[in-house]
PDB file of C-alpha atoms in Angstrom:
ATOM      1  CA  MET C1393      66.160   4.239   8.168  1.00  0.00           C
ATOM      2  CA  LYS C1394      67.811   7.202   9.122  1.00  0.00           C
ATOM      3  CA  ASN C1395      70.733   7.548  11.441  1.00  0.00           C
ATOM      4  CA  SER C1396      68.999  10.360  13.403  1.00  0.00           C
ATOM      5  CA  LYS C1397      71.941  10.788  16.283  1.00  0.00           C
ATOM      6  CA  LYS C1398      74.345  11.012  13.779  1.00  0.00           C
ATOM      7  CA  TRP C1399      72.345  13.956  11.752  1.00  0.00           C
ATOM      8  CA  VAL C1400      71.280  15.497  15.317  1.00  0.00           C
ATOM      9  CA  GLU C1401      74.701  15.337  16.448  1.00  0.00           C
ATOM     10  CA  LYS C1402      75.621  17.263  13.160  1.00  0.00           C
ATOM     11  CA  ARG C1403      73.606  19.767  13.829  1.00  0.00           C
ATOM     12  CA  LEU C1404      74.365  20.475  16.760  1.00  0.00           C
ATOM     13  CA  LYS C1405      78.436  20.420  15.656  1.00  0.00           C
ATOM     14  CA  PHE C1406      76.878  23.128  13.403  1.00  0.00           C
ATOM     15  CA  GLY C1407      74.951  24.610  16.682  1.00  0.00           C
ATOM     16  CA  TRP C1408      79.004  24.794  18.497  1.00  0.00           C
ATOM     17  CA  ILE C1409      80.875  26.470  15.432  1.00  0.00           C
ATOM     18  CA  ALA C1410      78.650  28.660  15.106  1.00  0.00           C
ATOM     19  CA  ILE C1411      78.908  29.842  19.359  1.00  0.00           C
ATOM     20  CA  ILE C1412      83.469  29.752  18.693  1.00  0.00           C
ATOM     21  CA  LEU C1413      82.850  31.876  15.043  1.00  0.00           C
ATOM     22  CA  GLY C1414      80.538  34.488  16.910  1.00  0.00           C
ATOM     23  CA  VAL C1415      82.551  34.514  20.009  1.00  0.00           C
ATOM     24  CA  ILE C1416      85.868  35.282  17.761  1.00  0.00           C
ATOM     25  CA  VAL C1417      84.153  37.643  15.379  1.00  0.00           C
ATOM     26  CA  SER C1418      82.332  39.719  18.645  1.00  0.00           C
ATOM     27  CA  THR C1419      85.613  39.794  20.268  1.00  0.00           C
ATOM     28  CA  TYR C1420      87.634  40.428  17.111  1.00  0.00           C
ATOM     29  CA  GLY C1421      85.195  43.647  16.982  1.00  0.00           C
ATOM     30  CA  VAL C1422      85.922  45.084  20.259  1.00  0.00           C
ATOM     31  CA  VAL C1423      89.305  44.641  20.882  1.00  0.00           C
ATOM     32  CA  SER C1424      89.219  46.502  16.836  1.00  0.00           C
ATOM     33  CA  GLU C1425      87.078  48.789  18.643  1.00  0.00           C
ATOM     34  CA  LEU C1426      88.775  49.818  21.365  1.00  0.00           C
ATOM     35  CA  ILE C1427      93.110  50.067  19.997  1.00  0.00           C
ATOM     36  CA  ILE C1428      91.803  51.086  15.650  1.00  0.00           C
ATOM     37  CA  PHE C1429      90.753  54.699  15.894  1.00  0.00           C
ATOM     38  CA  GLY C1430      91.012  56.745  12.348  1.00  0.00           C
ATOM     39  CA  VAL C1431      89.621  54.580  10.611  1.00  0.00           C
ATOM     40  CA  PRO C1432      85.377  55.460   8.700  1.00  0.00           C
ATOM     41  CA  PHE C1433      84.593  52.292  10.254  1.00  0.00           C
ATOM     42  CA  ASP C1434      82.394  51.394  12.957  1.00  0.00           C
ATOM     43  CA  PHE C1435      83.789  47.894  14.017  1.00  0.00           C
ATOM     44  CA  ARG C1436      80.165  47.734  15.584  1.00  0.00           C
ATOM     45  CA  PHE C1437      78.643  46.023  12.733  1.00  0.00           C
ATOM     46  CA  ILE C1438      81.265  42.889  13.756  1.00  0.00           C
ATOM     47  CA  THR C1439      80.332  42.773  16.904  1.00  0.00           C
ATOM     48  CA  GLY C1440      77.067  43.091  16.098  1.00  0.00           C
ATOM     49  CA  LEU C1441      77.668  39.683  13.103  1.00  0.00           C
ATOM     50  CA  GLY C1442      79.558  38.687  15.939  1.00  0.00           C
ATOM     51  CA  ILE C1443      76.467  39.067  18.850  1.00  0.00           C
ATOM     52  CA  LEU C1444      73.595  36.863  15.765  1.00  0.00           C
ATOM     53  CA  LEU C1445      76.023  34.186  15.230  1.00  0.00           C
ATOM     54  CA  ILE C1446      76.614  33.343  19.263  1.00  0.00           C
ATOM     55  CA  GLY C1447      72.670  33.923  19.280  1.00  0.00           C
ATOM     56  CA  VAL C1448      71.845  31.456  15.969  1.00  0.00           C
ATOM     57  CA  GLY C1449      74.457  28.514  17.343  1.00  0.00           C
ATOM     58  CA  ILE C1450      72.306  29.210  20.813  1.00  0.00           C
ATOM     59  CA  GLY C1451      69.579  28.628  19.101  1.00  0.00           C
ATOM     60  CA  ILE C1452      70.799  25.627  17.875  1.00  0.00           C
ATOM     61  CA  VAL C1453      72.589  24.243  20.230  1.00  0.00           C
ATOM     62  CA  VAL C1454      69.180  24.577  22.491  1.00  0.00           C
ATOM     63  CA  ARG C1455      67.054  22.141  19.997  1.00  0.00           C
ATOM     64  CA  TYR C1456      69.572  19.669  19.445  1.00  0.00           C
ATOM     65  CA  ARG C1457      71.234  18.961  22.748  1.00  0.00           C
ATOM     66  CA  ALA C1458      69.004  17.051  24.869  1.00  0.00           C
ATOM     67  CA  ALA C1459      67.876  14.942  22.022  1.00  0.00           C
ATOM     68  CA  ALA C1460      71.905  14.205  21.059  1.00  0.00           C
ATOM     69  CA  LYS C1461      71.390  12.057  24.263  1.00  0.00           C
ATOM     70  CA  ASP C1462      68.139  10.257  23.851  1.00  0.00           C
ATOM     71  CA  GLU C1463      67.810   8.083  20.528  1.00  0.00           C
ATOM     72  CA  THR C1464      64.242   8.409  20.310  1.00  0.00           C
ATOM     73  CA  ALA C1465      64.233  12.433  21.113  1.00  0.00           C
ATOM     74  CA  ALA C1466      66.495  12.015  17.955  1.00  0.00           C
ATOM     75  CA  LYS C1467      64.428   9.871  15.242  1.00  0.00           C
ATOM     76  CA  ARG C1468      61.593  12.538  16.567  1.00  0.00           C
ATOM     77  CA  ILE C1469      63.578  15.784  15.777  1.00  0.00           C
ATOM     78  CA  THR C1470      64.609  14.108  12.895  1.00  0.00           C
ATOM     79  CA  ASN C1471      61.178  13.238  11.216  1.00  0.00           C
ATOM     80  CA  GLU C1472      59.477  15.990  12.302  1.00  0.00           C
ATOM     81  CA  GLU C1473      62.986  18.091  10.353  1.00  0.00           C
ATOM     82  CA  GLN C1474      62.815  15.515   7.168  1.00  0.00           C
ATOM     83  CA  ASP C1475      59.195  15.559   7.571  1.00  0.00           C
ATOM     84  CA  GLU C1476      58.030  15.060   3.769  1.00  0.00           C
ATOM     85  CA  ARG C1477      54.975  17.682   3.680  1.00  0.00           C
ATOM     86  CA  THR C1478      56.768  19.910   5.733  1.00  0.00           C
ATOM     87  CA  ALA C1479      59.520  19.934   3.128  1.00  0.00           C
ATOM     88  CA  MET C1480      56.367  20.214   0.721  1.00  0.00           C
ATOM     89  CA  ILE C1481      55.163  23.483   2.390  1.00  0.00           C
ATOM     90  CA  ARG C1482      58.568  25.114   2.605  1.00  0.00           C
ATOM     91  CA  ALA C1483      59.050  24.491  -1.014  1.00  0.00           C
ATOM     92  CA  LYS C1484      56.007  26.639  -2.122  1.00  0.00           C
ATOM     93  CA  ALA C1485      56.673  28.602   0.473  1.00  0.00           C
ATOM     94  CA  GLY C1486      60.188  29.222  -1.122  1.00  0.00           C
ATOM     95  CA  ASN C1487      58.601  29.512  -4.410  1.00  0.00           C
ATOM     96  CA  ARG C1488      56.336  32.101  -4.197  1.00  0.00           C
ATOM     97  CA  ALA C1489      59.100  34.095  -2.327  1.00  0.00           C
ATOM     98  CA  TYR C1490      61.165  33.647  -5.168  1.00  0.00           C
ATOM     99  CA  TRP C1491      58.861  35.617  -7.444  1.00  0.00           C
ATOM    100  CA  VAL C1492      57.885  38.133  -5.738  1.00  0.00           C
ATOM    101  CA  SER C1493      61.761  38.461  -4.725  1.00  0.00           C
ATOM    102  CA  THR C1494      61.709  38.405  -8.560  1.00  0.00           C
ATOM    103  CA  VAL C1495      59.773  40.788  -9.239  1.00  0.00           C
ATOM    104  CA  LEU C1496      60.885  43.872  -6.658  1.00  0.00           C
ATOM    105  CA  ILE C1497      65.066  43.121  -8.301  1.00  0.00           C
ATOM    106  CA  TYR C1498      63.729  43.633 -11.391  1.00  0.00           C
ATOM    107  CA  THR C1499      61.593  47.310 -10.228  1.00  0.00           C
ATOM    108  CA  GLY C1500      64.411  47.743  -8.601  1.00  0.00           C
ATOM    109  CA  LEU C1501      66.985  47.562 -12.021  1.00  0.00           C
ATOM    110  CA  MET C1502      64.651  48.672 -14.302  1.00  0.00           C
ATOM    111  CA  TRP C1503      64.667  51.883 -11.434  1.00  0.00           C
ATOM    112  CA  VAL C1504      67.599  51.706 -11.335  1.00  0.00           C
ATOM    113  CA  SER C1505      68.108  52.020 -15.824  1.00  0.00           C
ATOM    114  CA  PHE C1506      66.257  55.196 -16.274  1.00  0.00           C
ATOM    115  CA  ILE C1507      67.477  57.083 -13.876  1.00  0.00           C
ATOM    116  CA  SER C1508      71.285  57.016 -15.173  1.00  0.00           C
ATOM    117  CA  ASN C1509      69.523  57.493 -19.110  1.00  0.00           C
ATOM    118  CA  GLY C1510      67.415  60.367 -18.001  1.00  0.00           C
ATOM    119  CA  SER C1511      63.923  59.221 -18.062  1.00  0.00           C
ATOM    120  CA  LEU C1512      63.403  59.723 -14.637  1.00  0.00           C
ATOM    121  CA  PRO C1513      65.227  61.985 -11.911  1.00  0.00           C
ATOM    122  CA  PRO C1514      67.657  61.074 -10.722  1.00  0.00           C
ATOM    123  CA  MET C1515      66.542  58.957  -6.520  1.00  0.00           C
ATOM    124  CA  ASN C1516      67.516  59.882  -3.260  1.00  0.00           C
ATOM    125  CA  GLU C1517      69.804  57.405  -1.158  1.00  0.00           C
ATOM    126  CA  ASP C1518      67.714  57.067   1.639  1.00  0.00           C
ATOM    127  CA  ILE C1519      65.156  55.921  -0.838  1.00  0.00           C
ATOM    128  CA  LEU C1520      67.114  53.501  -1.900  1.00  0.00           C
ATOM    129  CA  TRP C1521      68.017  52.001   0.584  1.00  0.00           C
ATOM    130  CA  TYR C1522      64.859  51.821   2.176  1.00  0.00           C
ATOM    131  CA  TYR C1523      63.433  49.866  -0.841  1.00  0.00           C
ATOM    132  CA  PHE C1524      66.378  48.126  -1.028  1.00  0.00           C
ATOM    133  CA  ALA C1525      64.497  47.692   2.954  1.00  0.00           C
ATOM    134  CA  PHE C1526      61.664  46.390   1.288  1.00  0.00           C
ATOM    135  CA  ALA C1527      63.113  43.690  -0.905  1.00  0.00           C
ATOM    136  CA  THR C1528      64.308  42.111   1.515  1.00  0.00           C
ATOM    137  CA  VAL C1529      61.972  41.607   4.237  1.00  0.00           C
ATOM    138  CA  LEU C1530      58.252  41.665   2.018  1.00  0.00           C
ATOM    139  CA  PRO C1531      60.527  38.369  -0.004  1.00  0.00           C
ATOM    140  CA  PHE C1532      60.606  37.086   3.628  1.00  0.00           C
ATOM    141  CA  ALA C1533      57.065  37.853   4.865  1.00  0.00           C
ATOM    142  CA  VAL C1534      55.457  35.911   2.418  1.00  0.00           C
ATOM    143  CA  TYR C1535      57.822  32.858   2.710  1.00  0.00           C
ATOM    144  CA  LEU C1536      56.281  33.115   6.857  1.00  0.00           C
ATOM    145  CA  TYR C1537      53.500  34.389   6.088  1.00  0.00           C
ATOM    146  CA  ASN C1538      52.508  31.231   2.992  1.00  0.00           C
ATOM    147  CA  ILE C1539      54.325  28.341   5.013  1.00  0.00           C
ATOM    148  CA  ILE C1540      51.980  29.458   8.521  1.00  0.00           C
ATOM    149  CA  HIS C1541      48.752  29.985   5.385  1.00  0.00           C
ATOM    150  CA  ASP C1542      49.740  26.368   4.357  1.00  0.00           C
ATOM    151  CA  GLU C1543      50.774  24.226   7.969  1.00  0.00           C
ATOM    152  CA  ARG C1544      46.985  25.998   8.808  1.00  0.00           C
ATOM    153  CA  SER C1545      45.037  24.778   6.076  1.00  0.00           C
ATOM    154  CA  SER C1546      46.345  21.503   4.092  1.00  0.00           C
TER     155      SER C1546
ATOM    156  CA  MET N 400      41.518  12.766  -1.116  1.00  0.00           C
ATOM    157  CA  LYS N 401      39.340   9.785   1.124  1.00  0.00           C
ATOM    158  CA  ASN N 402      41.642   7.567   2.989  1.00  0.00           C
ATOM    159  CA  ASN N 403      40.930   5.111   6.046  1.00  0.00           C
ATOM    160  CA  LEU N 404      43.963   5.857   8.755  1.00  0.00           C
ATOM    161  CA  GLU N 405      41.773   6.627  11.397  1.00  0.00           C
ATOM    162  CA  ALA N 406      40.824   3.856  11.417  1.00  0.00           C
ATOM    163  CA  LEU N 407      43.340   1.847  10.706  1.00  0.00           C
ATOM    164  CA  ARG N 408      45.117   3.174  13.250  1.00  0.00           C
ATOM    165  CA  SER N 409      42.966   2.932  16.163  1.00  0.00           C
ATOM    166  CA  LYS N 410      42.705  -0.868  14.817  1.00  0.00           C
ATOM    167  CA  HIS N 411      46.418  -1.818  15.582  1.00  0.00           C
ATOM    168  CA  GLY N 412      46.349   0.711  18.833  1.00  0.00           C
ATOM    169  CA  LEU N 413      48.096   2.860  17.622  1.00  0.00           C
ATOM    170  CA  THR N 414      49.055   6.842  19.328  1.00  0.00           C
ATOM    171  CA  GLN N 415      48.678   9.435  16.384  1.00  0.00           C
ATOM    172  CA  GLN N 416      52.307   9.661  17.411  1.00  0.00           C
ATOM    173  CA  GLU N 417      54.039   6.456  16.954  1.00  0.00           C
ATOM    174  CA  LEU N 418      52.227   5.681  13.683  1.00  0.00           C
ATOM    175  CA  ALA N 419      54.116   9.280  12.779  1.00  0.00           C
ATOM    176  CA  ASP N 420      57.616   7.572  13.972  1.00  0.00           C
ATOM    177  CA  ARG N 421      56.430   3.976  12.595  1.00  0.00           C
ATOM    178  CA  VAL N 422      56.298   5.829   9.705  1.00  0.00           C
ATOM    179  CA  GLU N 423      58.996   7.824   9.509  1.00  0.00           C
ATOM    180  CA  VAL N 424      57.136  11.588   9.558  1.00  0.00           C
ATOM    181  CA  SER N 425      55.736  14.689  11.948  1.00  0.00           C
ATOM    182  CA  ARG N 426      52.372  13.817  13.581  1.00  0.00           C
ATOM    183  CA  GLN N 427      51.684  17.085  12.246  1.00  0.00           C
ATOM    184  CA  THR N 428      51.618  15.161   8.538  1.00  0.00           C
ATOM    185  CA  ILE N 429      49.335  12.037  10.354  1.00  0.00           C
ATOM    186  CA  ILE N 430      46.089  14.621  11.567  1.00  0.00           C
ATOM    187  CA  SER N 431      46.039  15.920   7.971  1.00  0.00           C
ATOM    188  CA  LEU N 432      46.819  12.410   6.253  1.00  0.00           C
ATOM    189  CA  GLU N 433      43.573  11.492   8.324  1.00  0.00           C
ATOM    190  CA  GLY N 434      41.620  14.566   7.248  1.00  0.00           C
ATOM    191  CA  GLY N 435      42.340  14.413   4.142  1.00  0.00           C
ATOM    192  CA  ARG N 436      44.096  17.635   3.570  1.00  0.00           C
ATOM    193  CA  TYR N 437      47.473  16.333   2.211  1.00  0.00           C
ATOM    194  CA  ASN N 438      48.073  13.374   0.135  1.00  0.00           C
ATOM    195  CA  PRO N 439      51.021  11.309   0.864  1.00  0.00           C
ATOM    196  CA  SER N 440      53.785  10.886  -1.590  1.00  0.00           C
ATOM    197  CA  ILE N 441      54.193   7.573  -2.580  1.00  0.00           C
ATOM    198  CA  LEU N 442      56.988   6.128  -1.037  1.00  0.00           C
ATOM    199  CA  LEU N 443      55.330   7.272   2.675  1.00  0.00           C
ATOM    200  CA  ALA N 444      52.145   5.288   1.481  1.00  0.00           C
ATOM    201  CA  TYR N 445      53.494   1.897   0.381  1.00  0.00           C
ATOM    202  CA  ARG N 446      55.580   2.490   4.107  1.00  0.00           C
ATOM    203  CA  LEU N 447      51.667   2.563   5.548  1.00  0.00           C
ATOM    204  CA  ALA N 448      50.416   0.094   3.716  1.00  0.00           C
ATOM    205  CA  ARG N 449      53.261  -2.943   4.198  1.00  0.00           C
ATOM    206  CA  LEU N 450      53.363  -0.995   8.689  1.00  0.00           C
ATOM    207  CA  PHE N 451      49.387  -2.054   7.958  1.00  0.00           C
ATOM    208  CA  GLN N 452      50.115  -5.115   6.249  1.00  0.00           C
ATOM    209  CA  ILE N 453      47.241  -4.244   3.395  1.00  0.00           C
ATOM    210  CA  THR N 454      47.602  -2.436   0.232  1.00  0.00           C
ATOM    211  CA  ILE N 455      47.624   1.204  -0.966  1.00  0.00           C
ATOM    212  CA  GLU N 456      44.492   1.285  -2.502  1.00  0.00           C
ATOM    213  CA  GLU N 457      43.189   0.510   0.503  1.00  0.00           C
ATOM    214  CA  ILE N 458      43.882   2.567   2.529  1.00  0.00           C
ATOM    215  CA  PHE N 459      44.051   5.618  -0.339  1.00  0.00           C
ATOM    216  CA  ILE N 460      41.095   6.076  -1.809  1.00  0.00           C
ATOM    217  CA  TYR N 461      41.171   7.404  -5.760  1.00  0.00           C
ATOM    218  CA  SER N 462      38.203   9.624  -6.595  1.00  0.00           C
ATOM    219  CA  PRO N 463      38.381  11.470 -10.233  1.00  0.00           C
ATOM    220  CA  GLU N 464      35.340  13.154  -9.195  1.00  0.00           C
ATOM    221  CA  GLU N 465      37.130  15.202  -6.515  1.00  0.00           C
ATOM    222  CA  ASN N 466      40.578  15.544  -7.744  1.00  0.00           C
ATOM    223  CA  GLU N 467      37.987  17.527 -10.776  1.00  0.00           C
ATOM    224  CA  ASN N 468      37.310  19.841  -8.391  1.00  0.00           C
ATOM    225  CA  GLU N 469      40.649  20.486  -6.801  1.00  0.00           C
ATOM    226  CA  LYS N 470      42.284  21.163 -10.541  1.00  0.00           C
ATOM    227  CA  GLN N 471      38.348  23.577 -10.798  1.00  0.00           C
TER     228      GLN N 471
END
């Protein structure tokens, strides 16, 4: 038998840690923005990261707080999270996303290599940025699509 | 793989959620199993068999032809 309550409490702890870290990071970002001048760096980036952490933490706390108080709910949520079918679907989706990611990274590497040896003309930084953004978003989209598809079909 | 899970569950008066709770999986997994869209792990098959106090073969019906069709 799984110790569901302990598992849920552990997740809840992660949530609180994310919130506390988020508050520290975003506070540091805001304070730095107010007192540090003349640095070629935008501190709003740090503030944004902190806000993201707070958001993730709140999401985790909201999901697990009720379950931490109720043994049946804790057991149910643990069963859902550790469900073998869900794990299989996630693994399959992850594998497909990994291959998409590998192809994109390899293509990018070849592209940059050909530029450096003069086989291709120099690349605009904007194009490189868009390519990296595409290479980041596409595997994630493939992962989500496969999860939704397999959840419906299996 | 075909199975008698739905009939066995009804015979024991269990809902899909109750069965899911007993064998520690999600309700969606029970729905997929009953629909024959998902083949369980050996551990889950044993848990189901132990719960209903029968053998795995009495729940799941293996047919090689169906398996061959899946491969094609």
